[in-house]
PDB file of N, CA and C in Angstrom:
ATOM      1  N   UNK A  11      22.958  -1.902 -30.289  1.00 45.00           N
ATOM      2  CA  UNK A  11      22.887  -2.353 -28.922  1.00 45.00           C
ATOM      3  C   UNK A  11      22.574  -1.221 -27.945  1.00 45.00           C
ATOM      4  N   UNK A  12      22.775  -0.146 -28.089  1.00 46.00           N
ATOM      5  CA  UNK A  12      22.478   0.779 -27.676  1.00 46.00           C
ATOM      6  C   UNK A  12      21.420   1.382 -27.133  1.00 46.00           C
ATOM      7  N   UNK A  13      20.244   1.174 -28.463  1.00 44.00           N
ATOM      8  CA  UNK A  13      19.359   1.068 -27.873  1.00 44.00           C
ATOM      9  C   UNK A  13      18.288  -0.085 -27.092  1.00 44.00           C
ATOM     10  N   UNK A  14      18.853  -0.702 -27.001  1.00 43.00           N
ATOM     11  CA  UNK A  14      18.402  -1.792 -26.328  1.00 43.00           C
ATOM     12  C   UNK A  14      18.903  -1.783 -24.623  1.00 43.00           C
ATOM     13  N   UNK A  15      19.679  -1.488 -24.684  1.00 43.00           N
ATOM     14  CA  UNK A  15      20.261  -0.948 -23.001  1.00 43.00           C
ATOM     15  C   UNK A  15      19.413   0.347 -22.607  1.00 43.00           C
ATOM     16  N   UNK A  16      19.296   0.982 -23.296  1.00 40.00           N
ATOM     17  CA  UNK A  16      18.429   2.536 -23.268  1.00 40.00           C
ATOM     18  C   UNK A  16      17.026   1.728 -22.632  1.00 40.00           C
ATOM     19  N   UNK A  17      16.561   0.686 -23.384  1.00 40.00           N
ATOM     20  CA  UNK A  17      15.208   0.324 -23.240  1.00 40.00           C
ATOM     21  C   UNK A  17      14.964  -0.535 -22.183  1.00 40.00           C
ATOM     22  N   UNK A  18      15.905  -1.141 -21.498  1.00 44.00           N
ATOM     23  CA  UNK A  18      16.056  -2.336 -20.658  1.00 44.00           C
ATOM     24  C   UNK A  18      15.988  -1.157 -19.002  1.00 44.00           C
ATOM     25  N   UNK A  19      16.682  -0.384 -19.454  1.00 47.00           N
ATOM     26  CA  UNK A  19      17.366   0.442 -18.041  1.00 47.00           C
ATOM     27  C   UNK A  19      15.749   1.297 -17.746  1.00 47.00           C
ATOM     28  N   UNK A  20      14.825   1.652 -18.722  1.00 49.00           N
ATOM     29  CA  UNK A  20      13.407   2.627 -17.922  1.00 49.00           C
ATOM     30  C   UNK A  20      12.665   1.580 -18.267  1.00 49.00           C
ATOM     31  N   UNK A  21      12.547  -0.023 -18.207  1.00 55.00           N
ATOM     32  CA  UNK A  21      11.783  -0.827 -17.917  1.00 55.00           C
ATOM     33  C   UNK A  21      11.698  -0.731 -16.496  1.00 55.00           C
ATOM     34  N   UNK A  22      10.310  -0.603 -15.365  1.00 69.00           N
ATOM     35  CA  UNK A  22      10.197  -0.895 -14.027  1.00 69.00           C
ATOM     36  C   UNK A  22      10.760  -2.166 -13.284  1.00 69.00           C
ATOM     37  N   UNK A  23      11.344  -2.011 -12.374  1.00 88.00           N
ATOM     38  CA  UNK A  23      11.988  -3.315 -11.979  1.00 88.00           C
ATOM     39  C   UNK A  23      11.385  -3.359 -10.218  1.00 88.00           C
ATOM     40  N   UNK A  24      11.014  -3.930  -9.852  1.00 96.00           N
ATOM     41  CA  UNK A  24      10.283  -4.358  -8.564  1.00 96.00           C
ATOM     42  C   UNK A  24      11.232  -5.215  -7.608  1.00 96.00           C
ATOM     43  N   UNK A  25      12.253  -4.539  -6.318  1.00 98.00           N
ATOM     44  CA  UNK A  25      12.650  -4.919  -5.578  1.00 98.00           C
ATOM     45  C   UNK A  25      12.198  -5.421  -3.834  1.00 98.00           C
ATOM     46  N   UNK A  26      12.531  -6.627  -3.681  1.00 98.00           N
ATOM     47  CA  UNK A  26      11.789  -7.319  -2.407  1.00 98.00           C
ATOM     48  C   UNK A  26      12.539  -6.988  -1.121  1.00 98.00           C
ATOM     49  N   UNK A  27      11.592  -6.585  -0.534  1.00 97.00           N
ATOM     50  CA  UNK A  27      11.952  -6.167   0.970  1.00 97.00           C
ATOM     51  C   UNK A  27      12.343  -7.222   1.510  1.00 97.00           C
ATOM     52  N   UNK A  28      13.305  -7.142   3.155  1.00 97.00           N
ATOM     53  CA  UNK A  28      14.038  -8.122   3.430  1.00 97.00           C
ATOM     54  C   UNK A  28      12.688  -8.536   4.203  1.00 97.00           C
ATOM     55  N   UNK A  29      13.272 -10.025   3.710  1.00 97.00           N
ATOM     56  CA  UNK A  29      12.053 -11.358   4.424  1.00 97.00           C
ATOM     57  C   UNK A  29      11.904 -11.381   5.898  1.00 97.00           C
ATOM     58  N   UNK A  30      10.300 -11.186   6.487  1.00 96.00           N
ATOM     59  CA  UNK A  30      10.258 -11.590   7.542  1.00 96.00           C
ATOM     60  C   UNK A  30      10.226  -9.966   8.610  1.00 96.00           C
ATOM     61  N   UNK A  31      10.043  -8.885   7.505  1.00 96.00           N
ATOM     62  CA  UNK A  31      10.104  -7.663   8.163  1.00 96.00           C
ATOM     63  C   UNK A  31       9.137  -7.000   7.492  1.00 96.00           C
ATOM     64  N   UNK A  32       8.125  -6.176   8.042  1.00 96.00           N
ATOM     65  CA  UNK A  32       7.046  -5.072   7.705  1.00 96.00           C
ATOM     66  C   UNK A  32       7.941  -3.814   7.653  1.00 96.00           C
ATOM     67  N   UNK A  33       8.203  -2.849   6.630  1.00 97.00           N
ATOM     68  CA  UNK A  33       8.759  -1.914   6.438  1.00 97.00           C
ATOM     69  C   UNK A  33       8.424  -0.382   6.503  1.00 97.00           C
ATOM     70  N   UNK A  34       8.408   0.274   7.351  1.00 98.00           N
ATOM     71  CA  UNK A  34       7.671   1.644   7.312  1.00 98.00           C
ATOM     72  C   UNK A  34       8.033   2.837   6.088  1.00 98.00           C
ATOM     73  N   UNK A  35       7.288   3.325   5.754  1.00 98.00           N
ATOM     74  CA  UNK A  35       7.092   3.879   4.143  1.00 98.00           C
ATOM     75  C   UNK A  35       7.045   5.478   4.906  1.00 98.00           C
ATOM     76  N   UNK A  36       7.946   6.413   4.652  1.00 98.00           N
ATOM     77  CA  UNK A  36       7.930   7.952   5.231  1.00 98.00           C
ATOM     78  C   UNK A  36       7.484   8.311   4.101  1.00 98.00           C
ATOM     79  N   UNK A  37       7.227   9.690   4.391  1.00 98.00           N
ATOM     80  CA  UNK A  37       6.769  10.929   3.816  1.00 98.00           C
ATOM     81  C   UNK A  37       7.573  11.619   2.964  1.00 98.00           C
ATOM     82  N   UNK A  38       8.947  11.107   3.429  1.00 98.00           N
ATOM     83  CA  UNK A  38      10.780  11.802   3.510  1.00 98.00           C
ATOM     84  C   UNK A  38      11.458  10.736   3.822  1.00 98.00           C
ATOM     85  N   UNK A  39      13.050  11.236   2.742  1.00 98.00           N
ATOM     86  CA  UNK A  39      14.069  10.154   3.292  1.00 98.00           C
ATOM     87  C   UNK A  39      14.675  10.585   4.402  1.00 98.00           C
ATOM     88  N   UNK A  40      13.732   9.782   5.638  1.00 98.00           N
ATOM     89  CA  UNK A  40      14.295  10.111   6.747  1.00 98.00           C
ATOM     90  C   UNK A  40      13.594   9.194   8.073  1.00 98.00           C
ATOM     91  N   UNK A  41      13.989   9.061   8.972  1.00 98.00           N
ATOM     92  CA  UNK A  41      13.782   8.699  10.096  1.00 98.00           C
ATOM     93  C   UNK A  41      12.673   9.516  11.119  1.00 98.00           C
ATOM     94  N   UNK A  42      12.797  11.238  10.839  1.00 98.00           N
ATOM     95  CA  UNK A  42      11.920  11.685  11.261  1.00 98.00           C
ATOM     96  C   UNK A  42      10.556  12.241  10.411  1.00 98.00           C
ATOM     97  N   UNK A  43      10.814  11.754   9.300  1.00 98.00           N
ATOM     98  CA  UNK A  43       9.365  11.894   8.222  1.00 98.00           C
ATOM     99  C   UNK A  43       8.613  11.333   8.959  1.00 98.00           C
ATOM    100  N   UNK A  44       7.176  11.575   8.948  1.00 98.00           N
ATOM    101  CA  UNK A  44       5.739  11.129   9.804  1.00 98.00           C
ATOM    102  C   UNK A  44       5.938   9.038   8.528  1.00 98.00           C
ATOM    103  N   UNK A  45       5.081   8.211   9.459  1.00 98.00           N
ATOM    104  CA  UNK A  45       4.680   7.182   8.458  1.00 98.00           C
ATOM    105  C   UNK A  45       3.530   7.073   8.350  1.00 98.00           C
ATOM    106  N   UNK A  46       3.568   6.930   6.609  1.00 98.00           N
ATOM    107  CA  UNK A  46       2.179   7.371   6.062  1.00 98.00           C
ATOM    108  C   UNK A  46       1.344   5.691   5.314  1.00 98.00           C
ATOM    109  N   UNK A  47       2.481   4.588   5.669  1.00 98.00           N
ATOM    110  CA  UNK A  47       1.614   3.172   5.607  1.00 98.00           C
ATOM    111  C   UNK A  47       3.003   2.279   6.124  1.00 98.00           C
ATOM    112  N   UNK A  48       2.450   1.085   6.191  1.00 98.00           N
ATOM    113  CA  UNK A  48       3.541   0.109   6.399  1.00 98.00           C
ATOM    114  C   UNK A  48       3.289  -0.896   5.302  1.00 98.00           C
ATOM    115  N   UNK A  49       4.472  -1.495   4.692  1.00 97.00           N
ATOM    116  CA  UNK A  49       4.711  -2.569   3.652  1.00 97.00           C
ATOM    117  C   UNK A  49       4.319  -4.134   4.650  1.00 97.00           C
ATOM    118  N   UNK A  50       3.796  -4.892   4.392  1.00 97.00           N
ATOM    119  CA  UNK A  50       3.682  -6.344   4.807  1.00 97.00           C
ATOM    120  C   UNK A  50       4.985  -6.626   4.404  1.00 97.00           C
ATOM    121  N   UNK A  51       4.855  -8.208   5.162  1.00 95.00           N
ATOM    122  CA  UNK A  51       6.195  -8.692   4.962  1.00 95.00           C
ATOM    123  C   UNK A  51       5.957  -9.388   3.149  1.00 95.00           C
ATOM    124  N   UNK A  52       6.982  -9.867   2.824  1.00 94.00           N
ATOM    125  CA  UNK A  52       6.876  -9.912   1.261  1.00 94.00           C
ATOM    126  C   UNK A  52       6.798  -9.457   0.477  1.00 94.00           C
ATOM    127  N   UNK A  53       6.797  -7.793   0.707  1.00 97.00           N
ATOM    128  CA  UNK A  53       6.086  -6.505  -0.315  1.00 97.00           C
ATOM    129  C   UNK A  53       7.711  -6.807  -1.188  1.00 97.00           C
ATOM    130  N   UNK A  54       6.991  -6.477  -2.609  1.00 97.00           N
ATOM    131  CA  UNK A  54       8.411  -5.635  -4.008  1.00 97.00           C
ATOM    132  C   UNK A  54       7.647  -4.392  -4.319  1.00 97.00           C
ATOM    133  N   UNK A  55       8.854  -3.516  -4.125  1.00 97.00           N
ATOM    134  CA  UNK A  55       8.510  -2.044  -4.525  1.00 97.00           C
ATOM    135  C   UNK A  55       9.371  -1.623  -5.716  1.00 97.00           C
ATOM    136  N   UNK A  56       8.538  -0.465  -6.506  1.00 97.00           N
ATOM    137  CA  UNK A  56       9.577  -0.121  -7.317  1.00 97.00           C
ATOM    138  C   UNK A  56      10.490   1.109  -6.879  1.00 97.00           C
ATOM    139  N   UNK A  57      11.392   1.263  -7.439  1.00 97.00           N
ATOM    140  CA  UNK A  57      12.390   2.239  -7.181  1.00 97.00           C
ATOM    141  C   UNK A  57      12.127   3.545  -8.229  1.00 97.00           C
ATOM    142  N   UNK A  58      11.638   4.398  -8.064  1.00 96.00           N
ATOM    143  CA  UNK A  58      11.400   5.193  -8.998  1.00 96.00           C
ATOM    144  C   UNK A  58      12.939   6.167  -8.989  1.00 96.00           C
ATOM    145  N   UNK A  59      14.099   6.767  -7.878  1.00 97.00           N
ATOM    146  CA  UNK A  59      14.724   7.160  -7.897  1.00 97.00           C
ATOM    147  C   UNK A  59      15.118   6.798  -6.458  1.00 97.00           C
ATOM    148  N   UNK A  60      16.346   7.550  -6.051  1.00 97.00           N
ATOM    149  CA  UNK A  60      17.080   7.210  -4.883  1.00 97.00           C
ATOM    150  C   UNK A  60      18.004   8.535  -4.233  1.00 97.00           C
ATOM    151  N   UNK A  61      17.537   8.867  -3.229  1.00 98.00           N
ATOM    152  CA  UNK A  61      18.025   9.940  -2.590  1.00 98.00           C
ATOM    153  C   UNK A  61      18.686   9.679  -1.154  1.00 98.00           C
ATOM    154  N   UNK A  62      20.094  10.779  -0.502  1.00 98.00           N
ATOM    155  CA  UNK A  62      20.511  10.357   0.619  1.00 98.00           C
ATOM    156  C   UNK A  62      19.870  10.995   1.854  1.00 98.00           C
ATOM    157  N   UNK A  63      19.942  10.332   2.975  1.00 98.00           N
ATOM    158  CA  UNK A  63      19.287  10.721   4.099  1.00 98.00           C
ATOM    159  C   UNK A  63      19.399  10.190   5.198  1.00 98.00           C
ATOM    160  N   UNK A  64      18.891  10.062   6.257  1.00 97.00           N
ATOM    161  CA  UNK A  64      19.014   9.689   7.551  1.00 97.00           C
ATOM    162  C   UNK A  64      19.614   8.158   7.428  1.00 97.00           C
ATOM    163  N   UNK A  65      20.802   8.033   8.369  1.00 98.00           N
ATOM    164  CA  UNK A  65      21.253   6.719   8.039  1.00 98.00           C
ATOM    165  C   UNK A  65      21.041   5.345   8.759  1.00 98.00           C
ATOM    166  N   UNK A  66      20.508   4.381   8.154  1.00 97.00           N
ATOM    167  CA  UNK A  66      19.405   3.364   8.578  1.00 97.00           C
ATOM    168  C   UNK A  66      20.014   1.889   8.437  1.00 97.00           C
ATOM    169  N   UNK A  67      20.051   1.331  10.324  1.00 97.00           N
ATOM    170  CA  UNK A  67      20.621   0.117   9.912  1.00 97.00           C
ATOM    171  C   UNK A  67      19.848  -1.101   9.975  1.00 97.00           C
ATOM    172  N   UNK A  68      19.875  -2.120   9.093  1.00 97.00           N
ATOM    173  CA  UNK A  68      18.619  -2.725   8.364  1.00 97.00           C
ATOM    174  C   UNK A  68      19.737  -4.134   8.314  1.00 97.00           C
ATOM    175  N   UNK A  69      18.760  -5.202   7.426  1.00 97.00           N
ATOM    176  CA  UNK A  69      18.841  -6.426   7.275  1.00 97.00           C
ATOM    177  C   UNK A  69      20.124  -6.884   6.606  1.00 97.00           C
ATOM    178  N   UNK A  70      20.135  -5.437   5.059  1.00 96.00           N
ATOM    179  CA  UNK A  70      20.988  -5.484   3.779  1.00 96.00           C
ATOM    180  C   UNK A  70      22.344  -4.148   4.716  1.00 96.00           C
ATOM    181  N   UNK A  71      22.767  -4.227   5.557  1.00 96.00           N
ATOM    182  CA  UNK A  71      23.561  -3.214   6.009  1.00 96.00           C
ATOM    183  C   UNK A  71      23.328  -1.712   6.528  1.00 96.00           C
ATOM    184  N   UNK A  72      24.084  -0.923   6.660  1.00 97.00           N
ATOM    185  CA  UNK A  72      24.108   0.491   7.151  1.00 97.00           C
ATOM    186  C   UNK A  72      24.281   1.215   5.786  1.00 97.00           C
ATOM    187  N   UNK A  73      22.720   2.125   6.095  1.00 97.00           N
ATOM    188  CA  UNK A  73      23.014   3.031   4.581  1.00 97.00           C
ATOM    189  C   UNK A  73      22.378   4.306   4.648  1.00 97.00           C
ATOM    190  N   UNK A  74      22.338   5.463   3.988  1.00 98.00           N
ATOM    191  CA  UNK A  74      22.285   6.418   4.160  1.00 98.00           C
ATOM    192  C   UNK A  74      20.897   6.916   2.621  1.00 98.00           C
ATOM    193  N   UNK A  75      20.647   5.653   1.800  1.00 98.00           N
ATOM    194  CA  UNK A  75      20.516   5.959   0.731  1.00 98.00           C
ATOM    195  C   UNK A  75      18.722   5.469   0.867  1.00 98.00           C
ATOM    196  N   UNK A  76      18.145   6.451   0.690  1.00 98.00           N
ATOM    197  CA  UNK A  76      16.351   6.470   0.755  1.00 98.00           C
ATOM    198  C   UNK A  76      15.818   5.955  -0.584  1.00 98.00           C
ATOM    199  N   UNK A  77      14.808   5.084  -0.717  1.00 98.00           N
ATOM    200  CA  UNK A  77      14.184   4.746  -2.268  1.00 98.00           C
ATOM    201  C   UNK A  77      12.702   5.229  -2.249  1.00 98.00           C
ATOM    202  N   UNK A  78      12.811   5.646  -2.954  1.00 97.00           N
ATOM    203  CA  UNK A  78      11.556   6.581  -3.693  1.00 97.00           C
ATOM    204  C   UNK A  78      10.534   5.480  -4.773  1.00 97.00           C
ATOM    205  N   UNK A  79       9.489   5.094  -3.530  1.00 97.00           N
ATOM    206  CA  UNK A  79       8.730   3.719  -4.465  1.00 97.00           C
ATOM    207  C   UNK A  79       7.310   4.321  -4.685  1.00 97.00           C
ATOM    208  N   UNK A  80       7.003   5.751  -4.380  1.00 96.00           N
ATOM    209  CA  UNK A  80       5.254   6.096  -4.991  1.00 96.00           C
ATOM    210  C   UNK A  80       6.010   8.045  -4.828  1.00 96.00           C
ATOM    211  N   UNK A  81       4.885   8.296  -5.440  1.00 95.00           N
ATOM    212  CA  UNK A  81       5.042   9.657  -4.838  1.00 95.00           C
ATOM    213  C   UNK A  81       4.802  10.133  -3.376  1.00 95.00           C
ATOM    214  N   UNK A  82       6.676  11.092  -3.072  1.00 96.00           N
ATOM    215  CA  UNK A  82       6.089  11.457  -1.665  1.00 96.00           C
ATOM    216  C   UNK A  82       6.658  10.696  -0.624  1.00 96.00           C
ATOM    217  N   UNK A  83       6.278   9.150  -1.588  1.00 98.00           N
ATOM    218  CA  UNK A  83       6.948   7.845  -0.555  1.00 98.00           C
ATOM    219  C   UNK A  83       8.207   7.288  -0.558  1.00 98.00           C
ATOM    220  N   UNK A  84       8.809   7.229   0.711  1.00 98.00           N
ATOM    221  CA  UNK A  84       9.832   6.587   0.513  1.00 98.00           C
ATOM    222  C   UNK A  84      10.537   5.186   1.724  1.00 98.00           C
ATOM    223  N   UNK A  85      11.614   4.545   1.705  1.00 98.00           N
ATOM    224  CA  UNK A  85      11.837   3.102   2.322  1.00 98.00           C
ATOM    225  C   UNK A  85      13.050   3.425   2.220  1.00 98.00           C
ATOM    226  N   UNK A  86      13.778   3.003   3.455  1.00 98.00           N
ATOM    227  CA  UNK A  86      15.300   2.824   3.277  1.00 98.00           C
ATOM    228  C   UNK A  86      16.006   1.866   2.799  1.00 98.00           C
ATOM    229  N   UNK A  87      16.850   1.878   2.246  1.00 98.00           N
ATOM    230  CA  UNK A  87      17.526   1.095   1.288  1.00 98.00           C
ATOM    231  C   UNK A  87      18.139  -0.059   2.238  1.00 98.00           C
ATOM    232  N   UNK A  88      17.993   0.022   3.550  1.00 98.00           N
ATOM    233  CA  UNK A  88      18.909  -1.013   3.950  1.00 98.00           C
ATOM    234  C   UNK A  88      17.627  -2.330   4.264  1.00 98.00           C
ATOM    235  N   UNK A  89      16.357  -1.529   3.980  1.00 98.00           N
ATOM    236  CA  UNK A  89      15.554  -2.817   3.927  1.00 98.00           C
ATOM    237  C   UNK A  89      14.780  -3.248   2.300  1.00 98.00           C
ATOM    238  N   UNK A  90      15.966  -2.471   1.100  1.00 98.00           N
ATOM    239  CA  UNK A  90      15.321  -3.002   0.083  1.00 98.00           C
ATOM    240  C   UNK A  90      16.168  -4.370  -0.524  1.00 98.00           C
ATOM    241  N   UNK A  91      16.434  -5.087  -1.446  1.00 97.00           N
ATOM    242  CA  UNK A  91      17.257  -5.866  -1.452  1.00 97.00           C
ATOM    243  C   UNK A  91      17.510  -5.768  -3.242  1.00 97.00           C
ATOM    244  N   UNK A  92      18.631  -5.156  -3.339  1.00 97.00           N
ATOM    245  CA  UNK A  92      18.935  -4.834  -4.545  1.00 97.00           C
ATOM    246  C   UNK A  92      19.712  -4.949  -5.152  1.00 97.00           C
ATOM    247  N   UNK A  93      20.545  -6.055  -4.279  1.00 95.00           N
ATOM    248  CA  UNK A  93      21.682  -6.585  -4.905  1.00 95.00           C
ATOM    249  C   UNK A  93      22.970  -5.805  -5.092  1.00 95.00           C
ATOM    250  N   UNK A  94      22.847  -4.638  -4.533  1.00 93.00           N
ATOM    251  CA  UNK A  94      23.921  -3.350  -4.333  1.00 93.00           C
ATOM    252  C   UNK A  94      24.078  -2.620  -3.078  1.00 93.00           C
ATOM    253  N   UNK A  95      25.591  -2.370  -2.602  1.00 90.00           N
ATOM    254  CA  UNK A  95      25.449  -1.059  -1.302  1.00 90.00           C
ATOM    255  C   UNK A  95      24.978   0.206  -2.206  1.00 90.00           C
ATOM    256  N   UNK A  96      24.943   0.282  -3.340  1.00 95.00           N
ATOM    257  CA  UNK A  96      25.165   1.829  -3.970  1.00 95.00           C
ATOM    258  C   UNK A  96      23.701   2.163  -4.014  1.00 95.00           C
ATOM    259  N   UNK A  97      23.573   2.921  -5.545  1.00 97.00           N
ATOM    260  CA  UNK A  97      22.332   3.253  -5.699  1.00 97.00           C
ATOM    261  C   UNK A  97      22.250   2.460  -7.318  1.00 97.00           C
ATOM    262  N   UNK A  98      21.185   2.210  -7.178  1.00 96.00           N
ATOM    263  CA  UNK A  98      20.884   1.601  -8.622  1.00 96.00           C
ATOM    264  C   UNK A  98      19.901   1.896  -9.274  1.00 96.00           C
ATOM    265  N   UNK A  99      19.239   3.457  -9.213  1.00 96.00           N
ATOM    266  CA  UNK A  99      18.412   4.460  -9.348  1.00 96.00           C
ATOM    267  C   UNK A  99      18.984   5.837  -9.750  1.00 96.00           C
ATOM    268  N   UNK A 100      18.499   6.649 -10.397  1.00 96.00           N
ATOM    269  CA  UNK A 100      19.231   7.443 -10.795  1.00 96.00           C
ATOM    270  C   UNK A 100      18.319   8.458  -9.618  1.00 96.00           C
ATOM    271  N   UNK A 101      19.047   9.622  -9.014  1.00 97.00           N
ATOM    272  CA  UNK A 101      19.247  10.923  -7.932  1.00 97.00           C
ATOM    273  C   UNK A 101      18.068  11.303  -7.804  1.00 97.00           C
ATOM    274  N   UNK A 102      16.978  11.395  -6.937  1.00 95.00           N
ATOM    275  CA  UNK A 102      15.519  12.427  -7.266  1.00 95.00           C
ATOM    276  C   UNK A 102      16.287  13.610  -7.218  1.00 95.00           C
ATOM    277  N   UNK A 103      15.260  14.198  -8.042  1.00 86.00           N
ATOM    278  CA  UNK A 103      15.632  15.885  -8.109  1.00 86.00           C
ATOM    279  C   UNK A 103      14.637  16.578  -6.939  1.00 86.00           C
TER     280      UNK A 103
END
Protein backbone atom coordinates (compact mmCIF):
# COMPACT_ATOMS: atom_id res chain seq x y z
CA UNK A 1 0.00 0.00 0.00
CA UNK A 2 2.69 2.06 0.29
CA UNK A 3 3.45 2.42 -2.74
CA UNK A 4 0.44 3.30 -4.01
CA UNK A 5 0.05 6.41 -1.68
CA UNK A 6 3.70 7.33 -2.89
CA UNK A 7 2.04 7.28 -6.42
CA UNK A 8 -1.33 8.93 -5.78
CA UNK A 9 0.40 11.94 -3.72
CA UNK A 10 3.00 13.22 -7.20
CA UNK A 11 -0.06 12.59 -9.40
CA UNK A 12 -0.99 16.52 -10.54
CA UNK A 13 -4.11 17.58 -8.99
CA UNK A 14 -5.81 20.83 -10.47
CA UNK A 15 -7.50 23.18 -7.92
CA UNK A 16 -10.55 25.72 -8.84
CA UNK A 17 -10.41 29.21 -8.11
CA UNK A 18 -13.25 30.74 -6.15
CA UNK A 19 -16.32 31.16 -8.55
CA UNK A 20 -17.16 34.35 -10.01
CA UNK A 21 -13.58 35.97 -9.40
CA UNK A 22 -10.56 36.67 -11.98
CA UNK A 23 -7.45 36.01 -9.89
CA UNK A 24 -4.16 37.93 -10.23
CA UNK A 25 -1.07 35.56 -10.75
CA UNK A 26 2.38 37.52 -9.10
CA UNK A 27 5.76 37.11 -9.87
CA UNK A 28 6.12 36.44 -5.82
CA UNK A 29 4.15 35.30 -2.92
CA UNK A 30 3.12 38.55 -2.33
CA UNK A 31 0.92 41.46 -2.71
CA UNK A 32 3.69 43.63 -3.88
CA UNK A 33 5.09 41.17 -6.68
CA UNK A 34 4.43 43.04 -10.19
CA UNK A 35 1.20 40.90 -12.06
CA UNK A 36 2.40 39.04 -14.74
CA UNK A 37 -1.39 37.62 -16.08
CA UNK A 38 -4.79 37.29 -14.64
CA UNK A 39 -6.73 33.80 -14.27
CA UNK A 40 -10.49 34.09 -15.81
CA UNK A 41 -13.12 33.25 -13.75
CA UNK A 42 -13.35 29.30 -13.70
CA UNK A 43 -9.56 28.79 -14.05
CA UNK A 44 -8.03 25.14 -12.02
CA UNK A 45 -4.49 25.55 -11.35
CA UNK A 46 -2.03 23.22 -10.27
CA UNK A 47 -0.22 23.53 -7.09
CA UNK A 48 3.23 22.71 -7.74
CA UNK A 49 4.33 23.75 -4.02
CA UNK A 50 3.21 26.28 -1.38
CA UNK A 51 5.03 29.03 0.27
CA UNK A 52 4.19 31.82 3.13
CA UNK A 53 3.74 35.42 2.38
CA UNK A 54 1.83 38.49 2.30
CA UNK A 55 -1.44 37.85 4.02
CA UNK A 56 -4.52 37.79 1.69
CA UNK A 57 -8.14 38.04 2.45
CA UNK A 58 -10.13 36.14 -0.18
CA UNK A 59 -13.38 34.11 -0.73
CA UNK A 60 -11.81 30.69 1.16
CA UNK A 61 -10.63 33.01 4.32
CA UNK A 62 -7.51 34.97 5.63
CA UNK A 63 -4.23 33.34 4.72
CA UNK A 64 -0.79 33.92 4.56
CA UNK A 65 -0.02 30.80 2.37
CA UNK A 66 1.04 31.59 -1.61
CA UNK A 67 0.54 28.59 -4.36
CA UNK A 68 3.05 28.10 -6.77
CA UNK A 69 0.94 27.06 -10.12
CA UNK A 70 3.83 27.70 -13.16
CA UNK A 71 7.20 28.79 -12.72
CA UNK A 72 7.89 32.12 -11.04
CA UNK A 73 4.02 32.12 -10.71
CA UNK A 74 2.13 32.38 -7.99
CA UNK A 75 -1.97 32.90 -6.45
CA UNK A 76 -2.98 33.22 -3.00
CA UNK A 77 -4.38 30.53 -1.35
CA UNK A 78 -7.32 32.32 -0.07
CA UNK A 79 -8.56 32.35 -3.68
CA UNK A 80 -7.63 28.67 -4.35
CA UNK A 81 -10.20 26.17 -3.13
CA UNK A 82 -8.59 23.23 -1.65
CA UNK A 83 -10.54 22.02 0.69
CA UNK A 84 -7.93 23.05 3.52
CA UNK A 85 -6.81 26.30 5.74
CA UNK A 86 -3.29 24.54 5.68
CA UNK A 87 -1.06 23.69 2.97
CA UNK A 88 -1.61 20.69 0.95
CA UNK A 89 1.65 21.11 -1.05
CA UNK A 90 4.78 20.37 0.12
CA UNK A 91 7.28 24.00 1.06
CA UNK A 92 9.05 25.59 -2.25
CA UNK A 93 12.55 25.66 -1.62
Amino acid sequence: MVGAAHAEATTSRYYPVAPGYQVNVRSGPGTGYSVVRVLPEGSKVPIYCQTPGTSVTGPYGTSNIWDNVSNGQYVSDAYVNTGSDGYVADRCS
